[in-house]
Short mmCIF file of C-alpha atoms in Angstrom, two decimals:
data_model
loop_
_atom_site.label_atom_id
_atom_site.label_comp_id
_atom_site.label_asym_id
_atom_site.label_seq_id
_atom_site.Cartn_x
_atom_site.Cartn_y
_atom_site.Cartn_z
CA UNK A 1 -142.75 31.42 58.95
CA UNK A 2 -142.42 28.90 61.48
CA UNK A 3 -145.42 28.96 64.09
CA UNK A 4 -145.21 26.54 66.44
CA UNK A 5 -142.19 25.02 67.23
CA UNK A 6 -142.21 21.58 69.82
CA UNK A 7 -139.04 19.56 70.06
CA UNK A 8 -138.30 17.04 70.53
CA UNK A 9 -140.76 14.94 68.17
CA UNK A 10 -139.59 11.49 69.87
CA UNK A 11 -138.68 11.04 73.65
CA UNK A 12 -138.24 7.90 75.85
CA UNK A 13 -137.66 7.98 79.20
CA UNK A 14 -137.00 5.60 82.43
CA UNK A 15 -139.60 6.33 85.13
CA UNK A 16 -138.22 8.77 87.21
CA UNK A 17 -136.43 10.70 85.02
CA UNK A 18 -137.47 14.69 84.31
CA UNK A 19 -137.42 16.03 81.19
CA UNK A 20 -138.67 19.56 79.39
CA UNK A 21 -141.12 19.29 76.47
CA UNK A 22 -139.99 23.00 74.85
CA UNK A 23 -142.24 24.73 72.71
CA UNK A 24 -141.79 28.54 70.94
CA UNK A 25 -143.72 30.22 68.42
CA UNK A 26 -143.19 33.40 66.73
CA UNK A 27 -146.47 34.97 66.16
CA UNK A 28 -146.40 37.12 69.49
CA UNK A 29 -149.37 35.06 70.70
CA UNK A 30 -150.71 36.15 74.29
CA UNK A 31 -152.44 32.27 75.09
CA UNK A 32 -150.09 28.80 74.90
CA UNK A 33 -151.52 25.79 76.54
CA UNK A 34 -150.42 22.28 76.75
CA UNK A 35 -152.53 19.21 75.50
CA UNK A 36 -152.38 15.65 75.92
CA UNK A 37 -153.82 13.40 73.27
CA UNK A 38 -154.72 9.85 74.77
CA UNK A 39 -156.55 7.19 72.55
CA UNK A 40 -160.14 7.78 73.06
CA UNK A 41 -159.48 10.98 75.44
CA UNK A 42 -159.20 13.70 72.84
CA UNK A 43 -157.27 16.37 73.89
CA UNK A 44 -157.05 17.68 77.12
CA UNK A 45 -155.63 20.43 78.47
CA UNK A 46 -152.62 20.37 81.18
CA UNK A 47 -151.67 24.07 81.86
CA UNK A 48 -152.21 26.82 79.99
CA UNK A 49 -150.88 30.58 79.87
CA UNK A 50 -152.19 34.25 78.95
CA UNK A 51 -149.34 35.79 78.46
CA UNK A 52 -145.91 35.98 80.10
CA UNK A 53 -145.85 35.63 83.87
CA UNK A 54 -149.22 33.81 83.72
CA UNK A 55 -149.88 30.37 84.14
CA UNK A 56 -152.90 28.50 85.12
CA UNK A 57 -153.72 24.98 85.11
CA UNK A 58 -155.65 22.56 83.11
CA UNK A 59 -157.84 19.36 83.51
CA UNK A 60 -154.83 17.40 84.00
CA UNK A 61 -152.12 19.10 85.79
CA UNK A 62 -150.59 16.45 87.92
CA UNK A 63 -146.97 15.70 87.46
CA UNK A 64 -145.96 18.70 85.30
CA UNK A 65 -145.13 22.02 85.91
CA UNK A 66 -144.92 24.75 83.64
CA UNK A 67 -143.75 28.73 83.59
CA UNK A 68 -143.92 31.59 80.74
CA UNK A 69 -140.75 33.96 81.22
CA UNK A 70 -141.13 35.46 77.56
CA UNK A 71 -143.88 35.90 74.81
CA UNK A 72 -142.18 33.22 72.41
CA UNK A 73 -141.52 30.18 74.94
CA UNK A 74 -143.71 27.86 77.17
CA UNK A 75 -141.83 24.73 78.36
CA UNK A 76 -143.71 21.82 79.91
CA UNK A 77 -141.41 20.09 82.68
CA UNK A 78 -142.56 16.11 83.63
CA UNK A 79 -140.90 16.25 86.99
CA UNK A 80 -140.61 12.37 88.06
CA UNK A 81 -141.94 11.24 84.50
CA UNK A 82 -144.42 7.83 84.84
CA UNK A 83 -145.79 4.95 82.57
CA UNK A 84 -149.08 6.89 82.94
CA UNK A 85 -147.40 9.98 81.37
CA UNK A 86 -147.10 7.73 77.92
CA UNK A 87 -148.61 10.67 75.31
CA UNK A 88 -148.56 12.80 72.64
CA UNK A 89 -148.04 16.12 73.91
CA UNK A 90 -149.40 19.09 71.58
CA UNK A 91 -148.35 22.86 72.24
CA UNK A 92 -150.87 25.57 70.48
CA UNK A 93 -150.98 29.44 70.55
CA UNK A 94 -153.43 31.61 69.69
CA UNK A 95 -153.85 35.45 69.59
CA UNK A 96 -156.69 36.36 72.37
CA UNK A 97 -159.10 38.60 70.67
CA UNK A 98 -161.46 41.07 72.81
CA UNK A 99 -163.76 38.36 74.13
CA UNK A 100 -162.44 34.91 73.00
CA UNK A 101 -159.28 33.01 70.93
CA UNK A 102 -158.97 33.11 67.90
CA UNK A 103 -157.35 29.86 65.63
CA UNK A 104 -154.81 28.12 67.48
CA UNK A 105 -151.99 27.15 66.01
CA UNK A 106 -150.96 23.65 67.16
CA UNK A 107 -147.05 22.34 67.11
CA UNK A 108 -146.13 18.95 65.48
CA UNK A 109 -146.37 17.08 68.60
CA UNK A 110 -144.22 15.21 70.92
CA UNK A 111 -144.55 11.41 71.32
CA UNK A 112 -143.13 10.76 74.57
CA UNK A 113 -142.82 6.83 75.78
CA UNK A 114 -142.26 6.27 79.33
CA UNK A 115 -140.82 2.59 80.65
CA UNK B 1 -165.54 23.16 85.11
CA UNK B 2 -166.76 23.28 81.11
CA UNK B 3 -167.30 20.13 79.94
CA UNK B 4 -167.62 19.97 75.75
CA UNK B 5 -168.86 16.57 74.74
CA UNK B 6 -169.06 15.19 70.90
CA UNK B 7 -170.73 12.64 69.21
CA UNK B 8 -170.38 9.97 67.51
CA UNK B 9 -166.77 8.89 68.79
CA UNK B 10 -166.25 6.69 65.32
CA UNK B 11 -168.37 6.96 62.11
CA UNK B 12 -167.43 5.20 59.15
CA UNK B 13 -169.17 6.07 55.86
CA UNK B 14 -169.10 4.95 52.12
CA UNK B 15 -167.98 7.32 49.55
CA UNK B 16 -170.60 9.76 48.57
CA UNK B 17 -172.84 9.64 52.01
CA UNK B 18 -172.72 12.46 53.98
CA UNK B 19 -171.55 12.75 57.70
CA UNK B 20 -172.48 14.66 60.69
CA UNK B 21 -170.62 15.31 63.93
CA UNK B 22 -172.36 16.78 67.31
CA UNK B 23 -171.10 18.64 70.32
CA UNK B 24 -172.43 20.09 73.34
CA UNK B 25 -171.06 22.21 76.02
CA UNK B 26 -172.20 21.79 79.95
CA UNK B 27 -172.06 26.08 79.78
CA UNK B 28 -172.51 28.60 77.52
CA UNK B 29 -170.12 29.34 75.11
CA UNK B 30 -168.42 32.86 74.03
CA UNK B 31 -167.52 30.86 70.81
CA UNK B 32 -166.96 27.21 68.85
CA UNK B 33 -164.24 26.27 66.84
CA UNK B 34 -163.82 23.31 64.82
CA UNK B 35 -160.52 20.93 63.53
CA UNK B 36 -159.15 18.15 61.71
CA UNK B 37 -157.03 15.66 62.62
CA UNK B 38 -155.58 13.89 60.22
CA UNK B 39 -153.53 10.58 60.93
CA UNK B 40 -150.27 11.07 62.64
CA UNK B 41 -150.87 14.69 62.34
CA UNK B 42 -151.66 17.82 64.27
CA UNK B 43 -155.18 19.34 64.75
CA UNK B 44 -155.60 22.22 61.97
CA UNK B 45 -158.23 24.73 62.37
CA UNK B 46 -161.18 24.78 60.30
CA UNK B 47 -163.42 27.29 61.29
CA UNK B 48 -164.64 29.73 64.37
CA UNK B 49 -168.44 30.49 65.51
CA UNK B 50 -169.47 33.33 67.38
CA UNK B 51 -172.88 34.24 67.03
CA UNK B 52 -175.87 32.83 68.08
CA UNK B 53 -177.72 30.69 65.01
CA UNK B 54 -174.98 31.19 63.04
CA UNK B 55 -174.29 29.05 60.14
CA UNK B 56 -170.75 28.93 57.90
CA UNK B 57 -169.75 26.73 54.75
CA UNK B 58 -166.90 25.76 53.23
CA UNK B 59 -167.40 23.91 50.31
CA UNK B 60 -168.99 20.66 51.20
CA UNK B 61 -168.65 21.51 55.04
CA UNK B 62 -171.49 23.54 56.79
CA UNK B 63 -171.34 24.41 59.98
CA UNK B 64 -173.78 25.54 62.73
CA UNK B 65 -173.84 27.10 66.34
CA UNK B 66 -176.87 26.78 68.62
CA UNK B 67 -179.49 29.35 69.36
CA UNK B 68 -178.33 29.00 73.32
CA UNK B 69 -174.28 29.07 72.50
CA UNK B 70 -174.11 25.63 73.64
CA UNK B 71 -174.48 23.33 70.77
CA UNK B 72 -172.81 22.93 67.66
CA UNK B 73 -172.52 20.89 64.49
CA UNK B 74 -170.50 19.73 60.93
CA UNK B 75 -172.15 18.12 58.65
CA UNK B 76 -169.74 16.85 55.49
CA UNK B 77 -171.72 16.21 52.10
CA UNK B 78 -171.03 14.12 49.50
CA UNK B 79 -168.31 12.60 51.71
CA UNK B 80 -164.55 11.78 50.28
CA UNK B 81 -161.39 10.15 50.72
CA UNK B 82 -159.34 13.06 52.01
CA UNK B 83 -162.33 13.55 54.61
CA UNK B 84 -160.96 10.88 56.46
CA UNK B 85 -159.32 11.98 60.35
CA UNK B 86 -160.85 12.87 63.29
CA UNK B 87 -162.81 16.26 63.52
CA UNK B 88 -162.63 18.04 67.41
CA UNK B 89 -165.01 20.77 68.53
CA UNK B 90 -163.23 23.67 70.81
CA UNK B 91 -165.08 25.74 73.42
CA UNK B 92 -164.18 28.87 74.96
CA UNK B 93 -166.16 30.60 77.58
CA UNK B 94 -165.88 33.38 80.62
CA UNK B 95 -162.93 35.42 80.50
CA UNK B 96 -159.98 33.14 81.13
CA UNK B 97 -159.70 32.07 77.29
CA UNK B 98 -159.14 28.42 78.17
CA UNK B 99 -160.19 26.10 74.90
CA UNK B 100 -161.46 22.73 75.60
CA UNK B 101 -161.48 19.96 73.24
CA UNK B 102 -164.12 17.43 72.68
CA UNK B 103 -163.60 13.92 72.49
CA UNK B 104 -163.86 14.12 68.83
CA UNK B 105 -165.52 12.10 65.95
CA UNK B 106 -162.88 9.85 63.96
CA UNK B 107 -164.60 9.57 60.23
CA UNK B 108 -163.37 6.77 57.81
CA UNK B 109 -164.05 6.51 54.41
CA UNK B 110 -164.45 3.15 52.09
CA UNK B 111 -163.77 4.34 48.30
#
């Protein structure tokens, strides 16, 4: 059973460069949503997704885009990555119950280094 | 927008006290959850409230959700060693599903 998948675990990029942060899980969850984890920030949400053609943003959108084409996958694209996009990125899914989420499921995390 | 906001941000304790963490939501919530964090990890659920007043356990973890759906607690007894990480309150509320983290309470532990 693998859950949540995130890869890569370790990036580094130049400033400039794009990149896609994938993520897949196989527990036909409706909800993904992308967090950032900053030292003192906790985790805050960047764009998140109800199901498969549905995307909606976050707290912190800026600089990344995002799209749901199937169930399973919801990549994160950094489109002109910056210093200021130095993170750990953390992918969860959850199954939405009648009113509200239930446990999400969080990936292994990427720790992405911009220079 | 929702705004979920946890105290303290650090807390170290000696072995054996116990330890409490606070959050509280600018709105009302449709329900709280609660993880861990443990160092270098990933946040792992520990629980889900729903109802108002209501009050879970697990073990030596008890766990408690405001009369108004806008405040919540954990409170660790008897503290130990593998208590150690930080501990994030969730929110949900309205229809949209969105979760939003706290700032969360890092606990330490001296054996």
């Amino acid at each position: 059973n693998a859950g949540v998948t995130q890869t890569p675990k370790f990036q580094v990029l130049k400033t400039g460069q794009s990149m896609t942060l994938q993520c897949a899980q196989d527990m036909n969850h409706e909800y993904m949503s992308w967090y950032r984890q900053d030292p003192g920030m906790g985790l805050r949400l960047i764009h998140y997704s109800v199901g498969a053609g549905i995307t909606d943003q976050g707290e912190v959108p800026n600089g990344y885009n995002v799209s749901r084409s199937t169930t399973e996958d919801f990549p994160l694209r950094l489109l002109s990555a910056a210093p200021s996009q130095t993170s750990v990125y953390f992918c969860a899914s959850s199954y939405t119950g009648w009113v509200s989420n239930t446990e999400a499921f969080f990936g292994q995390g990427t720790r992405l280094t911009v220079v | 927008g929702q705004q979920v906001m946890q105290i303290p941000q650090y807390q170290h304790v000696q072995e054996g006290e116990d330890f409490t963490t606070y959050c509280n939501s600018s709105t009302t919530l449709s329900n709280i959850q609660w993880y861990k964090q443990r160092p270098g990890g990933h946040p792992v659920f520990l629980i889900q409230l729903v109802k108002s007043g209501e009050v879970k356990k697990q073990k030596r973890l008890t766990f408690q959700f405001g009369e108004a759906k806008k405040n919540s607690s954990l409170h660790i007894t008897a503290t130990q060693t593998t208590d150690v990480g930080t501990y994030f309150c969730a929110g949900s509320g309205g229809s949209n599903y969105k979760l939003t983290f706290g700032k969360g309470t890092l606990l330490t532990v001296n054996p």
